[in-house]
Coordinates of C-alpha atoms (C1' of nucleotides) in Angstrom, one line a residue:
Chain A
M9 CA -2.7 -25.0 21.6
T10 CA -3.4 -25.7 18.0
A11 CA -5.4 -23.3 16.0
V12 CA -8.8 -24.5 14.9
P13 CA -10.1 -23.4 11.5
S14 CA -13.0 -21.0 11.7
G15 CA -16.2 -23.0 12.0
G16 CA -14.3 -26.0 13.7
F17 CA -15.6 -27.5 16.8
R18 CA -13.5 -28.0 19.9
A19 CA -14.1 -29.5 23.3
P20 CA -15.4 -27.2 25.9
K21 CA -12.8 -25.2 27.9
G22 CA -11.0 -27.1 30.6
I23 CA -12.2 -30.6 29.6
P24 CA -9.5 -33.1 28.9
E25 CA -9.8 -36.1 26.5
Y26 CA -7.9 -39.3 26.7
V27 CA -6.8 -41.3 23.7
G28 CA -5.2 -44.6 24.1
P29 CA -4.8 -46.9 27.1
E30 CA -3.1 -44.7 29.7
F31 CA -6.2 -43.2 31.3
T32 CA -8.0 -46.5 31.8
T33 CA -4.8 -48.2 33.1
V34 CA -4.6 -45.6 35.8
R35 CA -8.3 -45.5 36.7
D36 CA -8.7 -49.3 36.7
T37 CA -5.5 -49.9 38.7
L38 CA -6.9 -47.6 41.4
V39 CA -10.3 -49.3 41.3
R40 CA -8.8 -52.8 41.6
E41 CA -7.2 -52.0 45.0
A42 CA -10.7 -50.9 46.3
D43 CA -12.2 -54.1 44.9
R44 CA -9.5 -56.1 46.7
A45 CA -10.6 -54.6 50.0
G46 CA -14.3 -55.5 49.4
Y47 CA -15.7 -52.2 48.2
A48 CA -18.7 -52.7 45.9
H49 CA -19.3 -50.8 42.8
I50 CA -21.9 -48.0 42.8
E51 CA -22.9 -46.1 39.7
L52 CA -24.3 -42.7 40.6
P53 CA -26.2 -39.9 38.8
V54 CA -23.9 -37.4 37.1
F55 CA -26.2 -34.7 38.4
E56 CA -28.3 -34.3 41.5
E57 CA -30.7 -31.7 42.9
T58 CA -28.7 -28.6 43.8
A59 CA -29.8 -28.6 47.4
L60 CA -28.0 -31.9 48.0
Y61 CA -24.6 -30.3 47.4
A62 CA -25.4 -27.0 49.1
R63 CA -26.4 -28.9 52.2
G64 CA -23.8 -31.7 52.1
V65 CA -20.7 -30.0 50.9
G66 CA -21.5 -26.7 52.6
E67 CA -22.7 -23.3 51.5
S68 CA -19.5 -21.7 52.7
T69 CA -17.2 -23.8 50.5
D70 CA -15.8 -22.4 47.2
V71 CA -17.0 -25.5 45.5
V72 CA -20.6 -24.7 46.3
S73 CA -20.5 -20.9 46.3
K74 CA -18.8 -20.3 43.0
E75 CA -17.8 -23.5 41.2
M76 CA -21.0 -25.5 40.5
Y77 CA -22.5 -26.2 37.1
S78 CA -26.1 -25.6 38.1
F79 CA -29.0 -25.1 35.9
D80 CA -32.8 -25.5 35.8
D81 CA -34.1 -28.5 33.9
R82 CA -37.2 -28.3 31.8
G83 CA -39.4 -28.9 34.8
G84 CA -37.9 -25.9 36.6
R85 CA -35.9 -28.0 39.1
S86 CA -32.4 -26.7 40.0
V87 CA -29.9 -29.5 39.3
T88 CA -26.1 -29.5 39.5
L89 CA -23.5 -31.5 37.8
R90 CA -21.8 -33.4 40.6
P91 CA -18.8 -31.5 42.0
E92 CA -17.7 -34.4 44.2
G93 CA -18.8 -37.9 45.0
T94 CA -19.4 -38.3 48.8
A95 CA -22.7 -36.4 49.0
G96 CA -24.2 -38.5 46.2
V97 CA -23.0 -41.8 47.8
V98 CA -24.5 -40.8 51.2
R99 CA -27.8 -39.7 49.5
S100 CA -28.0 -43.1 47.8
V101 CA -27.2 -45.0 51.0
I102 CA -30.0 -43.2 52.8
E103 CA -32.5 -43.4 50.0
H104 CA -32.1 -47.1 49.4
G105 CA -31.6 -48.0 53.1
L106 CA -28.2 -49.5 52.4
D107 CA -27.2 -48.8 56.0
R108 CA -29.8 -51.2 57.3
G109 CA -27.7 -54.2 56.5
G110 CA -24.3 -55.1 57.8
L111 CA -22.0 -52.1 58.6
P112 CA -19.9 -50.6 57.3
V113 CA -21.4 -50.1 53.8
K114 CA -18.3 -50.1 51.6
L115 CA -18.7 -48.6 48.2
R116 CA -16.4 -47.4 45.4
Y117 CA -17.0 -45.3 42.4
A118 CA -15.3 -43.8 39.3
G119 CA -16.3 -41.2 36.8
P120 CA -16.3 -37.5 35.9
F121 CA -17.0 -34.6 38.2
F122 CA -17.5 -31.0 37.3
R123 CA -16.3 -27.7 38.8
Y124 CA -16.4 -24.4 37.0
E125 CA -12.8 -23.3 37.7
R126 CA -10.1 -21.6 35.7
P127 CA -8.2 -24.5 34.1
Q128 CA -4.6 -25.0 35.0
A129 CA -2.0 -27.8 35.0
G130 CA -3.8 -30.6 36.7
R131 CA -7.0 -28.7 37.2
F132 CA -9.9 -29.3 34.9
R133 CA -13.6 -28.4 34.7
Q134 CA -14.4 -32.0 34.1
L135 CA -12.2 -34.1 36.4
Q136 CA -12.0 -37.8 36.8
Q137 CA -12.1 -39.4 40.2
V138 CA -11.9 -42.8 41.8
G139 CA -13.4 -42.8 45.3
V140 CA -14.4 -45.1 48.1
E141 CA -16.7 -44.5 51.1
A142 CA -17.0 -46.7 54.2
I143 CA -20.1 -45.7 56.1
G144 CA -21.5 -46.7 59.5
V145 CA -18.6 -47.6 61.7
D146 CA -16.5 -45.1 63.5
D147 CA -13.3 -47.3 63.9
P148 CA -9.8 -45.9 63.3
A149 CA -8.8 -49.2 61.7
L150 CA -11.3 -48.3 58.9
D151 CA -9.7 -45.0 58.4
A152 CA -6.4 -46.7 58.0
E153 CA -7.9 -49.2 55.6
V154 CA -9.2 -46.4 53.4
L155 CA -5.7 -44.8 53.4
A156 CA -4.1 -48.1 52.7
V157 CA -6.3 -48.7 49.6
A158 CA -5.4 -45.4 48.1
D159 CA -1.7 -45.9 48.9
A160 CA -1.8 -49.4 47.4
G161 CA -3.3 -47.9 44.2
F162 CA -0.5 -45.4 43.8
R163 CA 2.1 -48.1 44.5
A164 CA 0.6 -50.5 42.1
L165 CA 1.1 -47.9 39.4
G166 CA 4.8 -47.7 40.4
L167 CA 4.5 -44.2 42.0
R168 CA 7.0 -43.4 44.6
G169 CA 7.4 -39.6 44.7
Y170 CA 4.4 -38.8 46.8
R171 CA 3.7 -38.5 50.5
L172 CA 0.6 -38.9 52.7
E173 CA -0.1 -35.9 54.9
I174 CA -2.5 -36.5 57.7
T175 CA -4.1 -34.6 60.5
S176 CA -7.2 -34.5 62.6
L177 CA -9.9 -31.8 62.4
G178 CA -11.4 -32.9 65.7
D179 CA -15.1 -33.3 66.4
A180 CA -18.1 -31.2 67.4
S181 CA -17.2 -31.2 71.1
T182 CA -14.1 -29.0 70.8
R183 CA -14.1 -27.6 67.2
P184 CA -16.2 -24.5 68.1
Q185 CA -13.9 -23.4 70.9
Y186 CA -10.8 -24.0 68.8
R187 CA -12.4 -22.1 65.9
A188 CA -13.1 -19.1 68.2
E189 CA -9.5 -19.1 69.4
L190 CA -8.1 -19.3 65.9
T191 CA -10.3 -16.4 64.9
R192 CA -9.0 -14.3 67.7
F193 CA -5.4 -15.1 66.6
L194 CA -6.2 -14.3 63.0
E195 CA -7.7 -10.9 63.8
K196 CA -4.4 -9.7 65.1
L197 CA -2.6 -10.5 61.9
D198 CA -1.7 -8.2 59.0
L199 CA -3.9 -9.8 56.2
D200 CA -5.3 -8.5 53.0
E201 CA -9.1 -8.1 52.6
A202 CA -9.6 -11.2 50.6
T203 CA -7.9 -13.3 53.2
R204 CA -9.9 -11.6 56.0
E205 CA -13.0 -12.4 54.2
R206 CA -11.9 -16.0 54.0
A207 CA -11.1 -16.0 57.7
R208 CA -14.7 -14.8 58.4
I209 CA -16.2 -17.7 56.3
N210 CA -13.9 -20.4 57.6
P211 CA -10.9 -19.5 59.6
L212 CA -9.4 -22.9 59.2
R213 CA -9.0 -22.3 55.5
V214 CA -6.4 -19.6 56.1
L215 CA -4.0 -22.1 57.7
D216 CA -2.9 -23.6 54.5
D217 CA -2.3 -20.4 52.6
K218 CA 0.8 -20.9 50.4
R219 CA 2.0 -17.3 50.4
P220 CA 5.3 -17.0 52.4
E221 CA 4.3 -13.7 53.9
V222 CA 1.2 -15.3 55.2
R223 CA 2.8 -18.5 56.3
E224 CA 5.3 -16.5 58.4
Q225 CA 2.5 -15.0 60.4
L226 CA 0.9 -18.4 61.0
T227 CA 3.9 -20.2 62.7
D228 CA 2.5 -19.6 66.1
A229 CA -1.2 -20.1 65.1
P230 CA -3.2 -22.4 67.4
L231 CA -3.6 -25.8 65.8
M232 CA -6.5 -28.1 65.9
V233 CA -4.4 -31.2 66.8
D234 CA -3.5 -29.4 70.1
H235 CA -7.3 -28.9 70.9
L236 CA -8.7 -32.4 70.2
S237 CA -11.2 -34.0 72.6
D238 CA -9.9 -37.1 74.4
E239 CA -11.9 -39.3 72.0
A240 CA -10.7 -37.5 68.8
A241 CA -7.0 -37.6 70.0
A242 CA -7.3 -41.3 70.8
H243 CA -8.8 -41.9 67.4
H244 CA -6.0 -40.0 65.7
A245 CA -3.3 -41.9 67.5
A246 CA -5.0 -45.2 66.6
V247 CA -5.2 -44.4 62.9
K248 CA -1.5 -43.5 62.9
R249 CA -0.6 -46.7 64.8
H250 CA -2.6 -48.8 62.2
L251 CA -0.9 -47.0 59.4
D252 CA 2.5 -48.0 60.8
D253 CA 1.3 -51.6 61.1
L254 CA 0.1 -51.5 57.5
G255 CA 3.4 -50.0 56.3
V256 CA 1.8 -46.9 55.0
A257 CA 4.2 -44.0 55.3
H258 CA 2.6 -40.8 56.5
V259 CA 3.6 -37.4 57.9
E260 CA 1.5 -35.2 60.3
N261 CA 0.6 -31.8 58.7
P262 CA -1.4 -29.9 61.3
W263 CA -1.9 -26.9 58.9
M264 CA -3.7 -29.0 56.4
V265 CA -7.4 -28.1 55.9
R266 CA -10.0 -29.6 53.6
G267 CA -12.2 -27.3 51.5
L268 CA -15.3 -29.4 52.1
D269 CA -17.2 -28.7 55.2
Y270 CA -18.2 -32.1 56.2
Y271 CA -14.8 -33.5 57.4
T272 CA -14.2 -34.3 61.0
K273 CA -11.5 -36.2 62.8
T274 CA -9.1 -37.9 60.3
T275 CA -8.3 -35.8 57.2
F276 CA -5.6 -36.5 54.7
E277 CA -4.1 -35.6 51.4
F278 CA -1.7 -37.4 49.1
V279 CA 0.8 -34.9 47.7
H280 CA 3.0 -35.2 44.7
D281 CA 5.8 -32.8 44.3
G282 CA 6.3 -33.1 40.6
L283 CA 3.0 -31.7 39.4
G284 CA 3.5 -27.9 40.0
S285 CA 0.7 -26.0 41.7
Q286 CA -2.0 -28.7 41.8
S287 CA 0.0 -31.1 43.8
G288 CA -2.9 -33.1 45.6
I289 CA -3.4 -36.4 43.8
G290 CA -6.0 -37.6 46.4
G291 CA -7.6 -36.6 49.6
G292 CA -10.4 -37.3 52.0
G293 CA -11.2 -38.0 55.5
R294 CA -13.9 -38.9 58.0
Y295 CA -17.3 -37.2 58.2
D296 CA -19.3 -37.6 61.4
G297 CA -22.3 -35.4 60.6
L298 CA -23.0 -35.8 56.9
M299 CA -25.4 -38.8 57.1
A300 CA -27.6 -36.9 59.6
E301 CA -27.3 -33.7 57.7
L302 CA -28.7 -35.3 54.7
G303 CA -31.6 -36.9 56.6
G304 CA -30.2 -40.3 57.5
R305 CA -29.2 -42.0 60.7
P306 CA -26.4 -40.3 62.5
L307 CA -23.6 -42.6 61.2
S308 CA -20.0 -41.7 60.7
G309 CA -18.2 -42.5 57.4
V310 CA -14.8 -42.2 55.9
G311 CA -13.6 -42.1 52.3
F312 CA -11.2 -40.7 49.8
G313 CA -11.4 -39.2 46.3
I314 CA -8.4 -39.7 44.0
G315 CA -7.8 -37.4 41.1
V316 CA -7.3 -39.8 38.1
D317 CA -6.1 -36.9 35.9
R318 CA -3.5 -35.9 38.4
T319 CA -2.4 -39.4 39.1
L320 CA -1.9 -39.9 35.4
L321 CA 0.3 -36.7 35.2
A322 CA 2.3 -38.1 38.2
C323 CA 2.8 -41.3 36.4
R324 CA 4.1 -39.4 33.4
V325 CA 6.5 -37.3 35.6
E326 CA 7.8 -40.5 37.2
E327 CA 7.6 -42.5 33.9
A328 CA 5.7 -45.1 36.0
G329 CA 2.9 -47.5 35.5
L330 CA 2.2 -46.8 31.8
D331 CA 3.8 -49.5 30.0
T332 CA 1.8 -49.3 26.8
A333 CA 0.5 -52.7 26.1
A334 CA 0.5 -53.8 22.5
R335 CA -2.7 -53.0 20.7
V336 CA -3.0 -56.5 19.3
E337 CA -1.1 -59.7 19.4
V338 CA -1.3 -60.8 15.8
F339 CA -1.4 -58.7 12.7
G340 CA -2.4 -60.0 9.2
V341 CA -0.5 -58.9 6.1
P342 CA -2.3 -59.8 3.0
L343 CA -0.9 -59.5 -0.6
G344 CA -3.8 -59.1 -3.0
E345 CA -7.5 -59.5 -2.7
A346 CA -7.7 -63.3 -2.5
A347 CA -5.3 -63.3 0.4
R348 CA -7.1 -60.5 2.1
D349 CA -10.5 -62.3 1.9
R350 CA -8.9 -65.4 3.4
L351 CA -7.1 -63.4 6.2
V352 CA -10.3 -61.7 7.2
G353 CA -11.7 -65.1 8.2
I354 CA -8.5 -66.1 9.9
V355 CA -8.4 -62.9 11.9
G356 CA -12.1 -63.5 12.9
A357 CA -11.3 -67.0 14.1
L358 CA -8.4 -65.6 16.1
R359 CA -10.6 -63.1 17.8
R360 CA -13.2 -65.7 18.6
A361 CA -10.3 -67.7 20.3
G362 CA -9.6 -64.6 22.5
I363 CA -6.6 -63.4 20.6
R364 CA -6.4 -59.8 19.9
A365 CA -5.9 -59.5 16.2
D366 CA -6.0 -56.9 13.4
L367 CA -5.0 -56.8 9.7
A368 CA -3.9 -54.3 7.0
Y369 CA -6.9 -52.9 5.4
G370 CA -7.0 -51.1 2.1
S371 CA -4.6 -51.6 -0.7
R372 CA -1.3 -51.1 1.0
G373 CA 2.0 -52.5 -0.4
L374 CA 3.6 -55.3 1.4
K375 CA 6.1 -52.8 2.9
G376 CA 3.4 -50.5 4.2
A377 CA 1.4 -53.5 5.6
M378 CA 4.6 -54.7 7.4
K379 CA 5.0 -51.3 8.8
A380 CA 1.5 -51.3 10.1
A381 CA 2.2 -54.7 11.7
D382 CA 5.2 -53.3 13.4
R383 CA 3.3 -50.3 14.7
S384 CA 0.5 -52.4 16.0
G385 CA 2.8 -53.8 18.6
A386 CA 1.9 -57.3 17.5
R387 CA 4.4 -60.1 18.3
F388 CA 3.4 -62.1 15.2
A389 CA 2.6 -61.1 11.6
L390 CA 0.6 -63.4 9.4
V391 CA 1.8 -63.0 5.8
L392 CA -0.4 -64.4 3.1
G393 CA 0.2 -64.1 -0.7
E394 CA -0.7 -66.0 -3.9
R395 CA 2.3 -68.3 -3.6
D396 CA 1.1 -69.3 -0.1
L397 CA -2.4 -69.8 -1.2
E398 CA -1.3 -72.2 -4.0
A399 CA 0.9 -74.1 -1.4
G400 CA -1.9 -74.1 1.1
E401 CA 0.3 -72.3 3.6
I402 CA 0.5 -69.1 5.5
Q403 CA 3.7 -67.4 6.8
L404 CA 3.9 -66.9 10.6
K405 CA 6.6 -64.3 11.2
D406 CA 7.9 -63.6 14.7
L407 CA 8.4 -59.8 14.6
A408 CA 10.7 -59.8 17.7
D409 CA 13.4 -61.9 16.2
G410 CA 12.5 -61.9 12.5
S411 CA 12.1 -65.6 12.2
Q412 CA 9.5 -66.9 9.9
T413 CA 7.8 -70.3 9.5
A414 CA 5.3 -71.7 7.1
I415 CA 2.1 -73.3 8.7
A416 CA -0.8 -75.0 7.0
L417 CA -3.6 -72.7 6.0
D418 CA -6.2 -75.2 7.3
G419 CA -6.3 -74.9 11.0
A420 CA -4.0 -71.8 10.9
A421 CA -5.9 -70.1 13.7
A422 CA -5.3 -72.9 16.1
A423 CA -1.6 -73.1 15.2
V424 CA -1.3 -69.3 15.8
D425 CA -3.1 -69.7 19.1
R426 CA -0.4 -72.2 20.2
A427 CA 2.4 -69.9 19.0
V428 CA 0.9 -66.9 20.9
H429 CA 0.5 -68.8 24.1
G430 CA 4.0 -70.3 23.9
D431 CA 3.9 -73.6 22.2
Chain B
rG27 C1' -12.4 -14.3 40.1
rU28 C1' -6.8 -11.9 40.0
rG29 C1' -1.9 -11.5 37.8
rG30 C1' 2.1 -13.1 34.2
rG31 C1' 3.6 -15.9 29.5
rU32 C1' 2.5 -18.0 24.7
rG33 C1' -0.2 -18.6 19.9
rU34 C1' 3.7 -20.5 12.8
rA35 C1' 2.6 -27.9 9.4
rG36 C1' -0.5 -33.7 12.8
rC37 C1' 3.7 -33.0 17.0
rU38 C1' 8.1 -30.0 18.9
rC39 C1' 9.8 -25.5 17.3
rA40 C1' 13.1 -21.8 14.1
rG41 C1' 11.9 -17.5 11.3
rU42 C1' 17.4 -11.7 11.7
rU43 C1' 16.6 -4.1 11.5
rG44 C1' 9.3 -5.5 8.5
rG45 C1' 11.1 -8.1 2.3
rC46 C1' 9.5 -15.5 -1.5
rA47 C1' 6.5 -19.9 4.7
rG48 C1' 11.0 -23.1 7.1
rA49 C1' 13.5 -27.5 10.0
rG50 C1' 13.2 -32.0 12.8
rC51 C1' 9.9 -35.8 14.0
rA52 C1' 5.6 -38.2 12.2
rC53 C1' 2.9 -39.6 7.8
rU54 C1' 2.6 -41.6 2.4
rG55 C1' 5.2 -43.7 -1.7
rG56 C1' 9.6 -45.5 -3.8
rG57 C1' 14.8 -47.8 -3.6
rU58 C1' 13.5 -54.0 -2.8
rU59 C1' 5.9 -55.4 -7.6
rG60 C1' 7.2 -61.5 -0.9
rU61 C1' 8.7 -58.7 4.3
rG62 C1' 8.7 -54.3 9.6
rA63 C1' 11.9 -51.8 13.5
rU64 C1' 18.1 -49.4 10.3
rC65 C1' 19.7 -46.8 5.6
rC66 C1' 18.8 -43.7 1.0
rC67 C1' 15.3 -40.9 -2.3
rA68 C1' 10.8 -38.3 -3.2
rG69 C1' 6.2 -36.0 -1.6
rG70 C1' 2.9 -31.0 1.9
rU71 C1' -1.8 -30.0 2.9
rG72 C1' -0.3 -23.8 6.8
rU73 C1' -6.8 -18.6 6.8
rC74 C1' 1.3 -17.8 10.6
rG75 C1' -5.3 -18.2 16.5
rC76 C1' -9.2 -14.4 14.9
rG77 C1' -10.4 -9.1 13.8
rG78 C1' -8.8 -4.3 12.9
rG79 C1' -4.7 -0.6 12.3
rU80 C1' 0.3 1.4 10.6
rU81 C1' 3.3 0.4 5.9
rC82 C1' 5.0 0.1 -0.9
rA83 C1' 5.3 -4.4 2.0
rA84 C1' 3.3 -7.5 8.4
rG85 C1' 4.5 -14.3 10.8
rU86 C1' 7.4 -9.9 12.5
rC87 C1' 5.2 -3.4 14.8
rC88 C1' 0.3 -1.4 17.4
rC89 C1' -4.8 -2.1 19.4
rG90 C1' -8.7 -5.5 20.4
rU91 C1' -10.4 -10.3 21.0
rC92 C1' -10.3 -15.6 21.6
rA93 C1' -7.6 -19.8 23.0
rC94 C1' -3.9 -22.2 25.5
rU95 C1' -0.6 -22.0 29.5
rC96 C1' 1.8 -20.9 34.5
rA97 C1' 1.0 -18.9 39.3
rC98 C1' -2.5 -16.9 43.1
rC99 C1' -7.1 -18.7 44.8
rC100 C1' -9.4 -23.5 45.2
rC101 C1' -9.1 -28.6 45.2
rA102 C1' -8.8 -34.2 43.0

RNA sequence: GUGGGUGUAGCUCAGUUGGCAGAGCACUGGGUUGUGAUCCCAGGUGUCGCGGGUUCAAGUCCCGUCACUCACCCCA
């Protein structure tokens, strides 16, 4: 990274900044697909009381136990910068009784989340997510819809090099027995102390260890998908059938685990292979117990979170979805002060007409101003000098083919409007 | 939290056994005081990440530190 002069400020560690249109293009494309499926916008607090996450996300998760930005506010209340979105959405649904109307409640959100982690490629302390939640209906078709919305977002960006991995984490009726069986299996393995500790906290977590020596030992591990209740198994089969109907490609990955405790039944992750270690560009699943856990009615929900930062990285890797739109459509090139004064008014009129326009400020030479026009991405340059002022004209130059025509100064904005919109 | 790698111009980087701080790109101006994207010419602003040490001499060697980065872990 570049050196900063002593005394210079820099952004806090692990916090990315976005300059230019790429970030919003990715974020808004993902959001648009949720809008199409009828998800309403919800704007949530960026911090909540700490207990919400401790209870909702789960004390045993790494996110809660060692990655939260928690602090006491001036009133002595412990608050936490939101590490994920689902707990906040569920809290809001309960608090405002949104689940008393028609179900499911379908909401989508976008914004920054915070986790105190060691930064890495695709891993930030302030991460941007787009997410949806559909609460109140336990229907496998809804799981499939959520997955289809995420998939449509990635495809709308032109992404192709990702896959959807899916599995079921079962429900409360058989998970405890499975968990006990897995624990007995893991106890027989040759594992280091840190991994044993993880197994004690949550044995499922060990299943997706990436180290080859651990993976080898896990090939015969009991899997949740083989221990599903009849209901969970039927749900899982139905989700996959709906995905096939929707044309959403997916692969079963029975070793996949989510790091957040609230997931049940359907869980999934979108994986991109071009990103190095942090390959998950989105993930989520169904949560049967979260509403009740947070004091609401015992309703099931399903949702996803997509990492906008990682999706942006994936777009760069695939060179997809990031056609940089021109900053403006028309660029004014004045020669001299009188021309500049007149162009300021014309550019203003163009903007009022809904045309994106800019002009060369300062005292640049003609050549420099033309260069600026070129860099702006504008299709047209409006060149105005003394000669034109005397003739009552302005030069409209098509920067794509170099052709130039004189148009009357009076009503120039309307003429430019016609040229921009194709005659 | 653990383990590697790297810090030189706005960006990407070169810099020999320790001996004058460099290139390309970008930027600004000019060639053409009325025309961009091509071409030619000119122009540089760097605490060589920071602090200490060794040396006649440190971008270069040593120690520390900070930052960035990759992997583990975790997850989006």
